[in-house]
PDB file of C-alpha atoms in Angstrom:
ATOM      1  CA  MET A   1       4.223  -3.438  74.201  1.00 45.00           C
ATOM      2  CA  THR A   2       2.678  -1.226  71.572  1.00 46.00           C
ATOM      3  CA  GLU A   3       6.052   0.076  70.457  1.00 50.00           C
ATOM      4  CA  PRO A   4       7.251  -3.093  68.700  1.00 52.00           C
ATOM      5  CA  SER A   5       4.068  -3.203  66.657  1.00 55.00           C
ATOM      6  CA  VAL A   6       4.446   0.481  65.739  1.00 55.00           C
ATOM      7  CA  SER A   7       8.006   0.012  64.563  1.00 66.00           C
ATOM      8  CA  SER A   8       7.161  -3.147  62.653  1.00 72.00           C
ATOM      9  CA  SER A   9       4.214  -1.458  60.951  1.00 77.00           C
ATOM     10  CA  SER A  10       6.344   1.553  60.039  1.00 85.00           C
ATOM     11  CA  GLU A  11       9.014  -0.809  58.687  1.00 85.00           C
ATOM     12  CA  ALA A  12       6.355  -2.619  56.656  1.00 84.00           C
ATOM     13  CA  GLU A  13       5.087   0.695  55.304  1.00 86.00           C
ATOM     14  CA  ALA A  14       8.631   1.736  54.421  1.00 86.00           C
ATOM     15  CA  LYS A  15       9.227  -1.563  52.626  1.00 86.00           C
ATOM     16  CA  ALA A  16       5.938  -1.194  50.764  1.00 86.00           C
ATOM     17  CA  ARG A  17       6.826   2.372  49.718  1.00 88.00           C
ATOM     18  CA  SER A  18      10.267   1.224  48.624  1.00 88.00           C
ATOM     19  CA  ARG A  19       8.748  -1.642  46.622  1.00 88.00           C
ATOM     20  CA  ALA A  20       6.235   0.724  45.007  1.00 87.00           C
ATOM     21  CA  ALA A  21       9.013   3.170  44.127  1.00 89.00           C
ATOM     22  CA  ARG A  22      11.098   0.392  42.522  1.00 90.00           C
ATOM     23  CA  HIS A  23       8.035  -0.763  40.611  1.00 88.00           C
ATOM     24  CA  GLN A  24       7.353   2.775  39.352  1.00 90.00           C
ATOM     25  CA  THR A  25      10.990   3.135  38.321  1.00 90.00           C
ATOM     26  CA  ARG A  26      10.875  -0.186  36.468  1.00 91.00           C
ATOM     27  CA  LEU A  27       7.675   0.837  34.676  1.00 89.00           C
ATOM     28  CA  ALA A  28       9.191   4.184  33.705  1.00 89.00           C
ATOM     29  CA  GLU A  29      12.309   2.454  32.344  1.00 90.00           C
ATOM     30  CA  GLU A  30      10.233  -0.014  30.321  1.00 90.00           C
ATOM     31  CA  GLU A  31       8.126   2.817  28.913  1.00 89.00           C
ATOM     32  CA  ALA A  32      11.287   4.713  27.963  1.00 85.00           C
ATOM     33  CA  LYS A  33      12.640   1.629  26.170  1.00 85.00           C
ATOM     34  CA  LYS A  34       9.366   1.184  24.281  1.00 83.00           C
ATOM     35  CA  ARG A  35       9.371   4.862  23.270  1.00 82.00           C
ATOM     36  CA  GLU A  36      12.980   4.551  22.093  1.00 80.00           C
ATOM     37  CA  GLN A  37      12.153   1.463  20.008  1.00 77.00           C
ATOM     38  CA  ARG A  38       9.149   3.212  18.444  1.00 75.00           C
ATOM     39  CA  ASN A  39      11.254   6.236  17.560  1.00 73.00           C
ATOM     40  CA  LYS A  40      14.104   4.169  16.158  1.00 75.00           C
ATOM     41  CA  ARG A  41      13.692   3.845  12.411  1.00 75.00           C
ATOM     42  CA  PRO A  42      14.834   0.531  10.945  1.00 76.00           C
ATOM     43  CA  GLY A  43      17.710   0.685   8.510  1.00 84.00           C
ATOM     44  CA  MET A  44      17.714  -0.673   4.994  1.00 89.00           C
ATOM     45  CA  ILE A  45      19.476  -3.875   6.100  1.00 88.00           C
ATOM     46  CA  ASP A  46      16.840  -4.473   8.805  1.00 86.00           C
ATOM     47  CA  ILE A  47      14.038  -4.010   6.285  1.00 89.00           C
ATOM     48  CA  LEU A  48      15.729  -6.344   3.804  1.00 92.00           C
ATOM     49  CA  LYS A  49      16.252  -9.032   6.465  1.00 90.00           C
ATOM     50  CA  LYS A  50      12.640  -8.830   7.570  1.00 89.00           C
ATOM     51  CA  THR A  51      11.414  -8.947   3.960  1.00 90.00           C
ATOM     52  CA  VAL A  52      13.453 -12.051   3.148  1.00 89.00           C
ATOM     53  CA  SER A  53      12.419 -13.835   6.340  1.00 90.00           C
ATOM     54  CA  GLU A  54       8.717 -13.040   5.813  1.00 89.00           C
ATOM     55  CA  PHE A  55       8.957 -14.079   2.145  1.00 86.00           C
ATOM     56  CA  SER A  56      10.494 -17.435   3.006  1.00 86.00           C
ATOM     57  CA  LYS A  57       8.130 -17.969   5.948  1.00 89.00           C
ATOM     58  CA  ASP A  58       5.093 -17.485   3.692  1.00 87.00           C
ATOM     59  CA  SER A  59       6.544 -19.804   0.985  1.00 87.00           C
ATOM     60  CA  CYS A  60       5.688 -17.309  -1.737  1.00 86.00           C
ATOM     61  CA  ALA A  61       7.913 -18.954  -4.341  1.00 87.00           C
ATOM     62  CA  ALA A  62       6.092 -22.283  -4.029  1.00 90.00           C
ATOM     63  CA  MET A  63       2.697 -20.611  -4.243  1.00 91.00           C
ATOM     64  CA  ALA A  64       3.767 -18.603  -7.313  1.00 91.00           C
ATOM     65  CA  ALA A  65       5.002 -21.779  -9.021  1.00 93.00           C
ATOM     66  CA  ALA A  66       1.732 -23.567  -8.250  1.00 94.00           C
ATOM     67  CA  LEU A  67      -0.286 -20.644  -9.596  1.00 94.00           C
ATOM     68  CA  ALA A  68       1.731 -20.574 -12.821  1.00 94.00           C
ATOM     69  CA  TYR A  69       1.418 -24.352 -13.215  1.00 94.00           C
ATOM     70  CA  TYR A  70      -2.356 -24.346 -12.822  1.00 93.00           C
ATOM     71  CA  ALA A  71      -2.751 -21.253 -15.016  1.00 92.00           C
ATOM     72  CA  VAL A  72      -0.881 -22.900 -17.893  1.00 92.00           C
ATOM     73  CA  PHE A  73      -3.062 -25.999 -17.730  1.00 92.00           C
ATOM     74  CA  SER A  74      -6.309 -24.056 -17.377  1.00 93.00           C
ATOM     75  CA  LEU A  75      -5.795 -21.818 -20.439  1.00 91.00           C
ATOM     76  CA  PRO A  76      -6.765 -24.407 -23.096  1.00 88.00           C
ATOM     77  CA  ALA A  77      -9.998 -25.208 -21.248  1.00 91.00           C
ATOM     78  CA  LEU A  78     -10.745 -21.503 -20.922  1.00 90.00           C
ATOM     79  CA  LEU A  79     -10.153 -21.052 -24.654  1.00 87.00           C
ATOM     80  CA  VAL A  80     -12.647 -23.821 -25.419  1.00 87.00           C
ATOM     81  CA  VAL A  81     -15.246 -22.180 -23.184  1.00 90.00           C
ATOM     82  CA  VAL A  82     -14.678 -18.733 -24.743  1.00 88.00           C
ATOM     83  CA  ILE A  83     -14.987 -20.085 -28.291  1.00 85.00           C
ATOM     84  CA  SER A  84     -18.134 -22.044 -27.355  1.00 86.00           C
ATOM     85  CA  VAL A  85     -19.802 -18.996 -25.816  1.00 89.00           C
ATOM     86  CA  ALA A  86     -18.756 -16.883 -28.786  1.00 86.00           C
ATOM     87  CA  GLY A  87     -20.370 -19.513 -31.040  1.00 85.00           C
ATOM     88  CA  LEU A  88     -23.642 -19.084 -29.140  1.00 88.00           C
ATOM     89  CA  VAL A  89     -23.556 -15.284 -29.269  1.00 89.00           C
ATOM     90  CA  TYR A  90     -22.157 -14.749 -32.766  1.00 87.00           C
ATOM     91  CA  SER A  91     -22.660 -16.673 -35.954  1.00 86.00           C
ATOM     92  CA  PRO A  92     -20.334 -19.635 -36.519  1.00 80.00           C
ATOM     93  CA  GLU A  93     -18.791 -17.888 -39.536  1.00 83.00           C
ATOM     94  CA  GLN A  94     -17.797 -14.880 -37.421  1.00 84.00           C
ATOM     95  CA  VAL A  95     -16.202 -17.114 -34.810  1.00 81.00           C
ATOM     96  CA  GLN A  96     -14.324 -19.076 -37.477  1.00 80.00           C
ATOM     97  CA  ASN A  97     -13.108 -15.814 -39.022  1.00 81.00           C
ATOM     98  CA  SER A  98     -11.910 -14.620 -35.619  1.00 79.00           C
ATOM     99  CA  VAL A  99     -10.047 -17.867 -35.018  1.00 75.00           C
ATOM    100  CA  GLY A 100      -8.682 -17.638 -38.557  1.00 78.00           C
ATOM    101  CA  VAL A 101      -7.417 -14.111 -37.870  1.00 73.00           C
ATOM    102  CA  ALA A 102      -5.652 -15.419 -34.783  1.00 71.00           C
ATOM    103  CA  ASN A 103      -4.079 -18.205 -36.847  1.00 71.00           C
ATOM    104  CA  ARG A 104      -2.919 -15.731 -39.497  1.00 74.00           C
ATOM    105  CA  LEU A 105      -1.453 -13.499 -36.795  1.00 67.00           C
ATOM    106  CA  HIS A 106       0.419 -16.491 -35.388  1.00 68.00           C
ATOM    107  CA  ASP A 107       1.671 -17.417 -38.881  1.00 69.00           C
ATOM    108  CA  TRP A 108       2.767 -13.808 -39.450  1.00 67.00           C
ATOM    109  CA  ARG A 109       4.790 -13.834 -36.230  1.00 66.00           C
ATOM    110  CA  GLU A 110       6.435 -17.141 -37.172  1.00 72.00           C
ATOM    111  CA  ARG A 111       7.332 -16.107 -40.719  1.00 70.00           C
ATOM    112  CA  PRO A 112      10.976 -16.366 -41.740  1.00 75.00           C
ATOM    113  CA  ARG A 113      12.763 -13.061 -41.347  1.00 73.00           C
ATOM    114  CA  PRO A 114      15.449 -11.886 -43.713  1.00 74.00           C
ATOM    115  CA  ASP A 115      18.881 -11.705 -42.156  1.00 63.00           C
TER     116      ASP A 115
END
């Protein structure tokens, strides 16, 4: 009566060893695949595809347009603040001369050029 239990326990042990061996083999194969992927260097096309997909996913173009839009509309206010602070630090005549120099520079750039 003890023999059937001995054979069934040895069969169970054999199945467990077989399962463990398959598991170890599977782990070794997965590790080999991971090592192969780490060692594989992406090609130029792969890098370009990833760059384009990340760029579009982050919506960089929309953020750049918004930044440019707000920068254009904030410059006049910034110029007013800079001139006001300069008026507090320097004499009003010096600030007016500086603004006048900027106006003359603008006029010089817009002068008619001989053909």
